[in-house]
Tab-separated table of C-alpha atoms in Angstrom:
chain	number	residue	atom	x	y	z
A	1	MET	CA	98.483	100.548	88.470
A	2	ASP	CA	101.905	100.976	86.909
A	3	ARG	CA	104.668	101.816	89.328
A	4	GLN	CA	105.618	105.472	89.455
A	5	GLN	CA	108.935	106.501	91.005
A	6	VAL	CA	108.490	109.341	93.475
A	7	THR	CA	110.532	111.345	95.948
A	8	ILE	CA	109.474	111.430	99.580
A	9	ASN	CA	110.604	114.340	101.744
A	10	SER	CA	110.375	114.155	105.503
A	11	ARG	CA	110.508	117.731	106.751
A	12	LYS	CA	111.042	119.475	110.052
A	13	TYR	CA	108.417	121.923	111.277
A	14	ASP	CA	110.329	124.829	109.672
A	15	LEU	CA	109.918	122.913	106.347
A	16	SER	CA	113.629	122.149	105.954
A	17	ILE	CA	114.232	118.614	104.684
A	18	ARG	CA	115.132	116.117	107.386
A	19	ARG	CA	115.421	113.121	105.013
A	20	SER	CA	114.639	112.433	101.384
A	21	TRP	CA	114.433	109.153	99.472
A	22	LYS	CA	113.063	107.593	96.293
A	23	CYS	CA	110.502	104.803	96.132
A	24	ASP	CA	107.695	103.564	93.902
A	25	LEU	CA	103.997	104.404	94.197
A	26	ILE	CA	102.273	101.027	93.852
A	27	GLU	CA	98.712	101.766	94.914
A	28	ARG	CA	96.386	104.716	95.374
A	29	SER	CA	92.937	104.426	96.881
A	30	ASN	CA	91.178	107.677	97.776
A	31	ALA	CA	93.371	109.351	100.416
A	32	LEU	CA	95.668	106.313	100.848
A	33	LEU	CA	98.967	106.111	98.963
A	34	VAL	CA	101.110	102.953	99.184
A	35	PHE	CA	104.788	103.046	98.239
A	36	VAL	CA	107.547	100.449	98.177
A	37	GLY	CA	111.253	101.052	98.487
A	38	GLU	CA	114.428	99.130	99.172
A	39	PHE	CA	117.347	100.050	101.408
A	40	ASP	CA	120.436	100.318	99.195
A	41	GLU	CA	122.888	100.185	102.117
A	42	ASP	CA	123.093	98.876	105.680
A	43	ILE	CA	121.774	101.391	108.206
A	44	ALA	CA	122.457	101.490	111.949
A	45	HIS	CA	119.316	102.922	113.561
A	46	PRO	CA	119.209	103.740	117.299
A	47	GLY	CA	115.738	102.234	117.834
A	48	LEU	CA	115.599	99.591	115.111
A	49	GLY	CA	119.141	98.219	115.254
A	50	GLU	CA	120.762	97.215	111.984
A	51	ILE	CA	118.600	97.529	108.894
A	52	LYS	CA	120.202	95.371	106.212
A	53	ARG	CA	120.774	96.398	102.616
A	54	GLY	CA	117.912	94.925	100.603
A	55	THR	CA	115.323	95.456	103.372
A	56	ILE	CA	111.976	96.267	101.752
A	57	SER	CA	109.836	99.107	103.082
A	58	TYR	CA	106.096	99.298	102.348
A	59	GLU	CA	105.010	102.819	103.213
A	60	TYR	CA	101.408	103.861	103.884
A	61	TYR	CA	100.502	107.544	103.756
A	62	TRP	CA	97.025	109.013	104.115
A	63	LEU	CA	96.544	112.519	102.760
A	64	ASP	CA	94.053	113.229	105.548
A	65	ARG	CA	95.769	111.636	108.559
A	66	TRP	CA	98.382	112.708	111.068
A	67	TYR	CA	100.552	109.589	110.800
A	68	ASN	CA	102.197	107.231	108.355
A	69	VAL	CA	103.172	103.584	108.699
A	70	PHE	CA	106.206	101.761	107.327
A	71	ARG	CA	106.181	97.948	107.166
A	72	PHE	CA	109.678	96.500	106.911
A	73	HIS	CA	110.568	93.084	105.494
A	74	GLU	CA	114.025	91.515	105.663
A	75	PRO	CA	115.797	90.930	102.336
A	76	ASP	CA	114.539	87.287	102.441
A	77	GLY	CA	110.920	88.533	102.693
A	78	ALA	CA	110.389	87.800	106.396
A	79	PHE	CA	108.401	90.440	108.264
A	80	ARG	CA	110.697	92.613	110.407
A	81	ASN	CA	108.599	95.326	112.083
A	82	TYR	CA	106.362	98.356	111.665
A	83	TYR	CA	107.560	101.917	112.157
A	84	CYS	CA	104.926	104.630	112.611
A	85	ASN	CA	105.537	108.382	112.419
A	86	MET	CA	103.361	111.119	113.857
A	87	ASN	CA	103.241	113.797	111.156
A	88	MET	CA	101.116	116.507	109.652
A	89	PRO	CA	98.992	115.261	106.732
A	90	PRO	CA	101.228	114.923	103.658
A	91	LYS	CA	100.906	116.658	100.312
A	92	PHE	CA	101.434	114.773	97.047
A	93	GLU	CA	102.134	116.773	93.878
A	94	ASN	CA	104.197	116.249	90.738
A	95	GLY	CA	105.757	112.993	91.900
A	96	VAL	CA	106.804	114.371	95.312
A	97	LEU	CA	105.272	113.489	98.675
A	98	ASP	CA	106.097	115.982	101.440
A	99	TYR	CA	105.242	115.650	105.106
A	100	VAL	CA	106.215	117.374	108.338
A	101	ASP	CA	107.524	114.815	110.836
A	102	LEU	CA	106.355	115.575	114.373
A	103	ASP	CA	109.011	113.431	116.044
A	104	ILE	CA	107.046	110.844	118.056
A	105	ASP	CA	107.246	107.339	116.597
A	106	ILE	CA	105.849	103.927	117.442
A	107	LEU	CA	107.867	100.760	116.855
A	108	VAL	CA	105.828	97.560	116.498
A	109	TRP	CA	107.743	94.282	116.664
A	110	LYS	CA	107.038	90.781	115.328
A	111	ASP	CA	105.496	89.742	118.651
A	112	ALA	CA	103.063	92.722	118.386
A	113	VAL	CA	104.728	94.528	121.278
A	114	TYR	CA	104.841	98.250	120.589
A	115	GLU	CA	106.943	101.045	121.985
A	116	VAL	CA	106.436	104.815	121.787
A	117	VAL	CA	109.791	106.479	121.104
A	118	ASP	CA	111.248	109.947	120.563
A	119	ARG	CA	108.878	111.743	122.927
A	120	GLN	CA	111.849	113.767	124.190
A	121	ASP	CA	112.560	114.896	120.593
A	122	PHE	CA	108.925	115.990	120.327
A	123	GLU	CA	109.146	118.035	123.532
A	124	GLU	CA	112.433	119.658	122.475
A	125	ASN	CA	111.190	120.488	118.963
A	126	ALA	CA	107.830	121.720	120.291
A	127	LEU	CA	109.814	124.366	122.190
A	128	LYS	CA	112.352	125.026	119.429
A	129	TYR	CA	109.733	125.460	116.672
A	130	ASN	CA	106.942	126.720	118.943
A	131	TYR	CA	104.387	124.045	118.005
A	132	PRO	CA	100.909	125.480	118.585
A	133	GLY	CA	98.779	123.847	121.268
A	134	SER	CA	96.429	122.530	118.575
A	135	ILE	CA	99.276	120.532	116.998
A	136	ARG	CA	100.433	119.169	120.359
A	137	GLU	CA	96.852	118.075	121.105
A	138	LYS	CA	96.412	116.511	117.646
A	139	VAL	CA	99.637	114.510	118.037
A	140	GLU	CA	98.508	113.134	121.415
A	141	GLU	CA	95.052	112.292	120.027
A	142	THR	CA	96.603	110.621	116.975
A	143	LEU	CA	99.044	108.648	119.125
A	144	LEU	CA	96.182	107.170	121.178
A	145	ASN	CA	94.183	106.430	118.013
A	146	LEU	CA	97.124	104.672	116.366
A	147	ILE	CA	97.875	102.585	119.467
A	148	GLY	CA	94.229	101.456	119.376
A	149	GLN	CA	94.593	100.452	115.726
A	150	ILE	CA	97.749	98.481	116.530
A	151	GLU	CA	96.052	96.690	119.429
A	152	ARG	CA	92.993	95.827	117.279
A	153	ARG	CA	95.239	94.792	114.343
A	154	ASN	CA	93.415	97.173	112.018
A	155	PHE	CA	94.888	97.764	108.586
A	156	PRO	CA	97.797	98.000	107.940
A	157	PHE	CA	98.688	96.081	111.119
A	158	ASP	CA	97.509	92.809	109.627
A	159	ARG	CA	97.437	89.776	111.899
A	160	MET	CA	99.248	87.678	109.310
A	161	TYR	CA	102.535	89.427	110.058
A	162	PHE	CA	102.309	88.708	113.773
A	163	GLU	CA	101.010	85.151	113.490
A	164	THR	CA	103.268	83.741	110.790
A	165	SER	CA	106.930	82.961	110.755
A	166	GLY	CA	109.220	82.949	107.765
A	167	SER	CA	108.622	84.704	104.499
A	168	VAL	CA	105.310	86.287	103.710
A	169	LYS	CA	104.406	87.710	100.331
A	170	PRO	CA	103.137	91.194	101.191
A	171	PRO	CA	99.541	91.979	100.143
A	172	ALA	CA	100.517	95.165	98.306
A	173	VAL	CA	102.524	93.010	95.884
A	174	ALA	CA	100.191	90.020	95.870
A	175	GLY	CA	97.138	91.736	94.413
A	176	GLY	CA	96.127	94.806	96.326
A	177	LEU	CA	95.505	95.481	99.966
A	178	ASN	CA	94.651	91.905	100.934
A	179	GLY	CA	91.043	92.431	99.925
A	180	ALA	CA	90.700	95.225	102.472
A	181	THR	CA	88.268	97.568	100.790
A	182	GLY	CA	87.677	99.324	104.078
A	183	ALA	CA	91.401	99.757	104.501
A	184	VAL	CA	91.183	103.339	105.700
A	185	HIS	CA	89.880	102.689	109.221
A	186	SER	CA	89.748	105.653	111.563
């Protein structure tokens, strides 16, 4: 597949844009879209610390799932961490991927330790935007499902990133999804 530059919009529940960035679509398999982007400046993030300019982000979005997963690699190629967002299923049209971010995130570190963050933001925005009970329930269900996938090291939480040190050539660049034809585990 040839790379296609796209815009990704992370939206609030009222559909206003929270963040927007450009990256390249590098793989599409049924409902799974894989993108790659590069940080063009240093970023100070409250949960992730300093993200250096040149950090590579592999981004996994499923058009039928309530989460997405970012896999970060340092500028030298070394695995940094995963960052998972709870969100409404995205829409992809005309080179734009839009999703509604539902606040709760999971950070997964090199040692496979994970941390659920931004629950307070979820509670505040649930009140502010009047999230329906069905959305609140779906987020909690999805959170438990995703934690299970992390613990089992299901795709895209590949063991190789937790068990290796130094640089790793990411599977999305090195010929597909590491042979994972069943990559869309539930």
